[in-house]
mmCIF file of C-alpha atoms in Angstrom:
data_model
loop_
_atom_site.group_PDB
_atom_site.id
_atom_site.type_symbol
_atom_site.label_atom_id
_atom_site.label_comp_id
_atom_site.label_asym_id
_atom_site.label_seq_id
_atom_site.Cartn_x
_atom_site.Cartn_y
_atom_site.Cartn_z
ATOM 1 C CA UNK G 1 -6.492 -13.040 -15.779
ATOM 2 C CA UNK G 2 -2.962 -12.609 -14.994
ATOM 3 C CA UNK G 3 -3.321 -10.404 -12.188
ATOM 4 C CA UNK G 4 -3.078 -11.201 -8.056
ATOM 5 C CA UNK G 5 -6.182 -12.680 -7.287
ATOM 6 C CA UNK G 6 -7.728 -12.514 -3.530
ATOM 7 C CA UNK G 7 -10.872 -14.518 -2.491
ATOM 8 C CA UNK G 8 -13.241 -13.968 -1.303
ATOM 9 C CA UNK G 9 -13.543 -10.576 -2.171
ATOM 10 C CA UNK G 10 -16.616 -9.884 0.746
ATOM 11 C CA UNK G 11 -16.575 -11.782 4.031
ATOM 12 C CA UNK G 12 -19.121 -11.017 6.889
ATOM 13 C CA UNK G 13 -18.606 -13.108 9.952
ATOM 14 C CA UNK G 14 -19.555 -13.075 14.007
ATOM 15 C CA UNK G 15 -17.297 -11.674 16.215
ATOM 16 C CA UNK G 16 -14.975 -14.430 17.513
ATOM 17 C CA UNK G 17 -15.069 -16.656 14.637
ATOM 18 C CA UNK G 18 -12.358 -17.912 12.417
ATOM 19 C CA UNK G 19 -11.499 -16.262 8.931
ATOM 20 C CA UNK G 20 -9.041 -17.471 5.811
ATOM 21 C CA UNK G 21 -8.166 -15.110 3.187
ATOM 22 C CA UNK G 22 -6.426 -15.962 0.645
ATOM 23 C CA UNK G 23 -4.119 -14.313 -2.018
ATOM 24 C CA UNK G 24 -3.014 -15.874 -5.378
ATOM 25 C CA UNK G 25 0.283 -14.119 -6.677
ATOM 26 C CA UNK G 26 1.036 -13.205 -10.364
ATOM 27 C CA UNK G 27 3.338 -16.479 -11.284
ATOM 28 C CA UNK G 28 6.803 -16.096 -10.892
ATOM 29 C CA UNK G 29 6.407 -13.678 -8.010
ATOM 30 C CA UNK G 30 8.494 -14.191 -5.412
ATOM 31 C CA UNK G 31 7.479 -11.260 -2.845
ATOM 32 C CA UNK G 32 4.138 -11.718 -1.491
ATOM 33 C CA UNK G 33 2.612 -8.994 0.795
ATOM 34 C CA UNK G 34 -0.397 -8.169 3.228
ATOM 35 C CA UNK G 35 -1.745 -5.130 4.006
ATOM 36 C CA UNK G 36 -4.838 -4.123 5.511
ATOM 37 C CA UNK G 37 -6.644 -0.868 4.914
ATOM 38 C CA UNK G 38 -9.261 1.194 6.959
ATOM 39 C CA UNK G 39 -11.635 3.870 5.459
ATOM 40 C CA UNK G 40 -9.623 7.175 5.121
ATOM 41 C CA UNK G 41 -6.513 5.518 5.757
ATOM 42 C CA UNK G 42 -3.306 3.803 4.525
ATOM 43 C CA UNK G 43 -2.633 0.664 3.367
ATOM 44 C CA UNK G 44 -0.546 -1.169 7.087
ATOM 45 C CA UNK G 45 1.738 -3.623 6.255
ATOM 46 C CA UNK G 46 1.113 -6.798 7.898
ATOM 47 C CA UNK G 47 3.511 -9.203 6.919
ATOM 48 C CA UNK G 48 5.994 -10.172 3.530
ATOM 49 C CA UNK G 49 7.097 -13.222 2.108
ATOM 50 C CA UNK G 50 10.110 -13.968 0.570
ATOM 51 C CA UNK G 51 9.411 -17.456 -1.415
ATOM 52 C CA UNK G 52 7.947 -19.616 1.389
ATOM 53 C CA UNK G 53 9.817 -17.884 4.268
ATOM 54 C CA UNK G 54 7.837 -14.817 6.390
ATOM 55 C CA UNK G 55 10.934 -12.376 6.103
ATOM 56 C CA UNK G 56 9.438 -9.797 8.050
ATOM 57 C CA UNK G 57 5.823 -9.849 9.964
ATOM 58 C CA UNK G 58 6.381 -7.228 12.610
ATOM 59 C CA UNK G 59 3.364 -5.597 11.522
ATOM 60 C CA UNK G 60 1.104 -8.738 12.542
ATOM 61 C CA UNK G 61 -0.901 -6.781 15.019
ATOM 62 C CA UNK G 62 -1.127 -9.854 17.657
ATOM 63 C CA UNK G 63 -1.168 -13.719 17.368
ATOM 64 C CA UNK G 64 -4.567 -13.999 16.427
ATOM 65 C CA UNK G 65 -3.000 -13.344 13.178
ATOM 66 C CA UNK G 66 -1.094 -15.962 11.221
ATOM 67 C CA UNK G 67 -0.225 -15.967 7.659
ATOM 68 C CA UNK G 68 1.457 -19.043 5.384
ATOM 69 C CA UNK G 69 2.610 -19.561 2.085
ATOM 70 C CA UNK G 70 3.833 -23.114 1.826
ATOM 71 C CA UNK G 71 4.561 -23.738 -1.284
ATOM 72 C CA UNK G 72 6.336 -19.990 -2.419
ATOM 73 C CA UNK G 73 3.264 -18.955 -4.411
ATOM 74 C CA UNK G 74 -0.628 -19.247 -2.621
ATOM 75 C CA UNK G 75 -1.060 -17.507 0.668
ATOM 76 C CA UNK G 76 -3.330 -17.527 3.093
ATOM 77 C CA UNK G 77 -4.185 -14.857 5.999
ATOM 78 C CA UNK G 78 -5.684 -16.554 9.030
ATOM 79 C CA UNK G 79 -7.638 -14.448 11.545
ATOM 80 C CA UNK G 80 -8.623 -16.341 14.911
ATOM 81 C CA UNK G 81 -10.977 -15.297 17.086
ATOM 82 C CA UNK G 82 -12.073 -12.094 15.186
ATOM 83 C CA UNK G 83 -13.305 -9.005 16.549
ATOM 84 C CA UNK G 84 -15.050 -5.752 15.111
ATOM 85 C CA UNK G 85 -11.477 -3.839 15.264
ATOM 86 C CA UNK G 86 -10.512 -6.667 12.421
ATOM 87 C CA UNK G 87 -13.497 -5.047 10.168
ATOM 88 C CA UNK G 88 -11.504 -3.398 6.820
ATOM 89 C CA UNK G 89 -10.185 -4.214 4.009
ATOM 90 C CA UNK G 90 -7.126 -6.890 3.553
ATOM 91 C CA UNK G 91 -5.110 -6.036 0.237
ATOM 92 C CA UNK G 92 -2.531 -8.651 -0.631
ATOM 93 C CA UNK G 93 0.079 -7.433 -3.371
ATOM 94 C CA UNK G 94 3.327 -9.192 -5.023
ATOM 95 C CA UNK G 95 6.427 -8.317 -6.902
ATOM 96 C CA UNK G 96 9.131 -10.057 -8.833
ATOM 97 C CA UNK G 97 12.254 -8.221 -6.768
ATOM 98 C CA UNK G 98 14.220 -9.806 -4.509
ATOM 99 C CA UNK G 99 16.752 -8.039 -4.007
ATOM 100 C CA UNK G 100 17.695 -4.124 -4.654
ATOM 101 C CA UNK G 101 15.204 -1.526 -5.740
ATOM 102 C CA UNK G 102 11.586 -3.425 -4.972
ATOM 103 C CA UNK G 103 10.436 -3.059 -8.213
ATOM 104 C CA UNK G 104 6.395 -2.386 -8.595
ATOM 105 C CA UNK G 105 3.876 -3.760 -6.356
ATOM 106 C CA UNK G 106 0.673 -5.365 -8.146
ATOM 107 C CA UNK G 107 -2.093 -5.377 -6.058
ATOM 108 C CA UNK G 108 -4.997 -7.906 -5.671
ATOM 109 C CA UNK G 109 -8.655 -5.979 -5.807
ATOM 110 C CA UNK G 110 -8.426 -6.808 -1.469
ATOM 111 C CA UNK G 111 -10.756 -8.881 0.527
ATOM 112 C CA UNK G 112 -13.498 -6.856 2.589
ATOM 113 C CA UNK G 113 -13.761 -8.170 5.869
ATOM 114 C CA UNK G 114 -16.253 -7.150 8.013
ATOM 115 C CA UNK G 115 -16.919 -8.345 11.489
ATOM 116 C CA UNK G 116 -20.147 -8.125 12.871
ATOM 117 C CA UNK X 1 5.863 8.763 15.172
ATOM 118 C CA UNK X 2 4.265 7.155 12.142
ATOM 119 C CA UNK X 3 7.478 5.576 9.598
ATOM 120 C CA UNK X 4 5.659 7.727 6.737
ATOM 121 C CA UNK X 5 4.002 10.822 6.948
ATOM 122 C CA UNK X 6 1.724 12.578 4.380
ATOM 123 C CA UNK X 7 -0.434 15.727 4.503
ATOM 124 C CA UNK X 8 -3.951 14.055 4.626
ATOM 125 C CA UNK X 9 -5.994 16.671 2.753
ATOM 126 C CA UNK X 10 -7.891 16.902 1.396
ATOM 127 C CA UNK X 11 -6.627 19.224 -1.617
ATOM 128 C CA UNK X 12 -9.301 20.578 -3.583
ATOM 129 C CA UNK X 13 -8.433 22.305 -6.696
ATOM 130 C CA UNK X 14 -9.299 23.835 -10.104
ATOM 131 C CA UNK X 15 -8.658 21.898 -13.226
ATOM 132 C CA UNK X 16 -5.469 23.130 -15.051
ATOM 133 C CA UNK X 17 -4.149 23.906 -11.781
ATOM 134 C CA UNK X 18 -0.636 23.119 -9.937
ATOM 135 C CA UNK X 19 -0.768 21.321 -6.984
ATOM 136 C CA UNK X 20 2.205 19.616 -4.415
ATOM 137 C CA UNK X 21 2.037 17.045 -1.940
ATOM 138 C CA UNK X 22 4.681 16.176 0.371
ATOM 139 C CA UNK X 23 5.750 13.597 2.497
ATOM 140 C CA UNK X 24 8.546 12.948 5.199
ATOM 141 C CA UNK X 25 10.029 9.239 6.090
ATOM 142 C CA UNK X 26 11.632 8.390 9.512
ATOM 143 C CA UNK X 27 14.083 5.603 8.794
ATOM 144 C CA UNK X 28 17.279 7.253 7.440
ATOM 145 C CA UNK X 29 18.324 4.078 6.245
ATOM 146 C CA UNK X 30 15.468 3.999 3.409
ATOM 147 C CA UNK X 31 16.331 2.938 0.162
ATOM 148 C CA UNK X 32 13.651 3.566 -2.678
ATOM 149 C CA UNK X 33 10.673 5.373 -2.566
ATOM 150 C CA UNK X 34 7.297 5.754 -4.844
ATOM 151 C CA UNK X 35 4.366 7.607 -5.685
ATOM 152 C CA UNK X 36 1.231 5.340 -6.000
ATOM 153 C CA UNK X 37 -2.277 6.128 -6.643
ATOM 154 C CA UNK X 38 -5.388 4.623 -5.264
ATOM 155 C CA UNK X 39 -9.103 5.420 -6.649
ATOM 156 C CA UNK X 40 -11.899 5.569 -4.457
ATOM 157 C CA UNK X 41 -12.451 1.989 -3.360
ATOM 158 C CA UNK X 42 -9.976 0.603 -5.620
ATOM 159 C CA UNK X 43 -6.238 -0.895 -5.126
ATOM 160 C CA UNK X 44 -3.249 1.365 -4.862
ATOM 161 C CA UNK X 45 -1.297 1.718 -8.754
ATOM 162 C CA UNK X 46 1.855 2.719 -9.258
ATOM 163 C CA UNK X 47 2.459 6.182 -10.277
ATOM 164 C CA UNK X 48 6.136 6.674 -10.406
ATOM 165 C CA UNK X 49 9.548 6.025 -9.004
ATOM 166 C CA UNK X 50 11.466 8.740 -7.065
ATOM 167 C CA UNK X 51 15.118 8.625 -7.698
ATOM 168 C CA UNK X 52 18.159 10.968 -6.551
ATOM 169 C CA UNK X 53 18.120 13.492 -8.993
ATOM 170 C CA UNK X 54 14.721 13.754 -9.477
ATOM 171 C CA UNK X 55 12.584 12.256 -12.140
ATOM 172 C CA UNK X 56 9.408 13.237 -14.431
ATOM 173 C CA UNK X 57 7.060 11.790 -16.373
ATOM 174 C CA UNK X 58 4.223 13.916 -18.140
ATOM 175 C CA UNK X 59 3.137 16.476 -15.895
ATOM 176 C CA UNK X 60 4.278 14.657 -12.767
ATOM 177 C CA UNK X 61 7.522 15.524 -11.064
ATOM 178 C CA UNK X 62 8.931 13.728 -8.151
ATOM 179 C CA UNK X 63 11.964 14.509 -5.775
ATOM 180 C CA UNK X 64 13.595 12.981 -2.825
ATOM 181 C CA UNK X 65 15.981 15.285 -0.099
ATOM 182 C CA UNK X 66 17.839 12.685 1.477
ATOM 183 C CA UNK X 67 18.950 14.856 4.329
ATOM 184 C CA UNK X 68 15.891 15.941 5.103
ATOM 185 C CA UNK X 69 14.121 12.818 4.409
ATOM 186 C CA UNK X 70 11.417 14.577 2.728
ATOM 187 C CA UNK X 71 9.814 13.446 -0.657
ATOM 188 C CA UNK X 72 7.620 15.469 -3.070
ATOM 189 C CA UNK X 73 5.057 14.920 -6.334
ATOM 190 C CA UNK X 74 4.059 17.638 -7.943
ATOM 191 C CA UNK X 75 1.020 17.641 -10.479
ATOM 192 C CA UNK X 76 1.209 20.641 -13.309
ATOM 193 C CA UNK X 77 -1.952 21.430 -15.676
ATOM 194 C CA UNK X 78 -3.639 18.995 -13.108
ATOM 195 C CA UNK X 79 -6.789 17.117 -15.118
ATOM 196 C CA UNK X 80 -10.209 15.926 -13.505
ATOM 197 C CA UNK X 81 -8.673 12.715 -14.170
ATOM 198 C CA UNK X 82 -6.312 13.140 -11.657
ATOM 199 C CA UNK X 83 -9.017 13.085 -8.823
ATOM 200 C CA UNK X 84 -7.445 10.036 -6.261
ATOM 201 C CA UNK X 85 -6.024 9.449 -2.834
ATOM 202 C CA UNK X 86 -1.755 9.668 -3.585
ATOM 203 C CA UNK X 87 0.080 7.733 -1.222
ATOM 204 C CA UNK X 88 3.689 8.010 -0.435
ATOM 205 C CA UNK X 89 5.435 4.583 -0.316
ATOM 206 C CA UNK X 90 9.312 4.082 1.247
ATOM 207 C CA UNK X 91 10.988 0.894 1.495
ATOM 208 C CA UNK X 92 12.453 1.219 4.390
ATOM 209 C CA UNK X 93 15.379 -1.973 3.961
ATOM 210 C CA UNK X 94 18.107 -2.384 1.369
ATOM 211 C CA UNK X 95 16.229 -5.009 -0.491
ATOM 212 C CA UNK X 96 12.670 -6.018 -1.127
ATOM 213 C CA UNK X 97 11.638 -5.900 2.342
ATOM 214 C CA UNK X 98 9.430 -3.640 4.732
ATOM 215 C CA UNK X 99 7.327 -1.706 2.237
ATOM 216 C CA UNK X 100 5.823 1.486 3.956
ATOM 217 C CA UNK X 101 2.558 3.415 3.224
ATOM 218 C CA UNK X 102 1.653 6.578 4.363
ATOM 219 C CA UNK X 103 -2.093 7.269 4.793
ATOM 220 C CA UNK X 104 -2.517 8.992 1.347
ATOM 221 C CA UNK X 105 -3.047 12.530 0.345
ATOM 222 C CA UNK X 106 -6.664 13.225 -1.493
ATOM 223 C CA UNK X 107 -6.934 14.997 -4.332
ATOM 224 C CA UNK X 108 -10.250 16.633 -5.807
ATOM 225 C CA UNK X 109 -9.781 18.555 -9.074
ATOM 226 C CA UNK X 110 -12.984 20.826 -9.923
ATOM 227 C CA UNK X 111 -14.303 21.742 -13.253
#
């Protein structure tokens, strides 16, 4: 389909073990975002991509948390050294803005992580 | 203090009822703000826009008080349809930047 696609869409890992998720954009987007989401709550922004650039990832929670997106369209969000906190639900969304009014986010269907 | 804040719920209602949700914002400098929707273990959907002046569309009205950095969505003639978590959404720089959630306001409409 046309729609952002995240894979995989159920990861169950060991605490302290490395994790890639990864988030494929509807083409032509140029914003690419990362949000993770816990039961009852909010989505929390993690981190946004303008093109290939992070423009803002103050919401990283600590630098066992790294996200890329060489080539302005794929990204991946890389978890080191995971722990049960990590356990929830990773939505990645993207939008053709750039500049202005953001325009609609279109969301991926997330990636459940869940840290055992 | 959280960036947005909503009214958790949950909001349990009669169908064909009227219900309102608010939510407030912290950064003054905030530029657009939304209403999405999010069904129970699905992803969040856009519901609307909230502009200036106000905006509907059906039996969903949306406004924004700038001074008071407080933003509304009410639901008339509310549907069992309409059953979903409503999350308030700010974006919080002057261009596609920092896009804010708040943790969602659930709705249960009754027969």
């Amino acid at each position: 389909g046309a729609g952002v696609s995240q894979t995989p869409s159920n990861k169950v890992t060991e605490k302290g073990k490395y994790v890639e998720l990864r988030c494929d954009p509807i083409s032509g987007h140029t914003a690419l975002y990362w949000y993770r989401q816990s039961l009852g709550q909010g989505p929390e922004f993690l981190i946004y991509f303008q093109g290939t650039g992070a423009a803002d990832d103050s919401g990283l929670p600590n630098d066992r948390f790294f996200a890329v997106r060489p080539e302005g369209s794929v990204s991946t969000l890389k978890i080191q050294r995971t722990e049960r906190g990590d356990s929830a639900v990773y939505l990645c969304a993207s939008s053709a803005r750039t500049s202005g009014n953001t325009g609609e986010l279109f969301f991926g269907e997330g990636s459940r992580l869940t840290v055992l | 203090r959280k960036e947005v804040e909503q009214d958790p719920g949950p909001f349990n209602v009669p169908e064909g009822a009227t219900v309102a949700f608010n939510c407030t914002y912290s950064n003054s400098a905030s530029q657009s703000f939304f209403w999405y929707r999010q069904d129970c273990r699905k992803e969040p959907k856009l519901l609307m826009s909230v502009y200036s002046s106000g905006n509907e569309d059906g039996r969903f009205t949306a406004q924004l008080n700038r001074a008071s950095q407080y933003i509304s969505l009410l639901i008339r003639d509310s549907k069992l349809s309409d059953s979903a978590t409503y999350l308030c959404v700010v974006n919080t720089g002057s261009s596609a930047s920092k896009i804010i959630f708040g943790s969602g306001t659930r709705l249960s409409i009754r027969p």
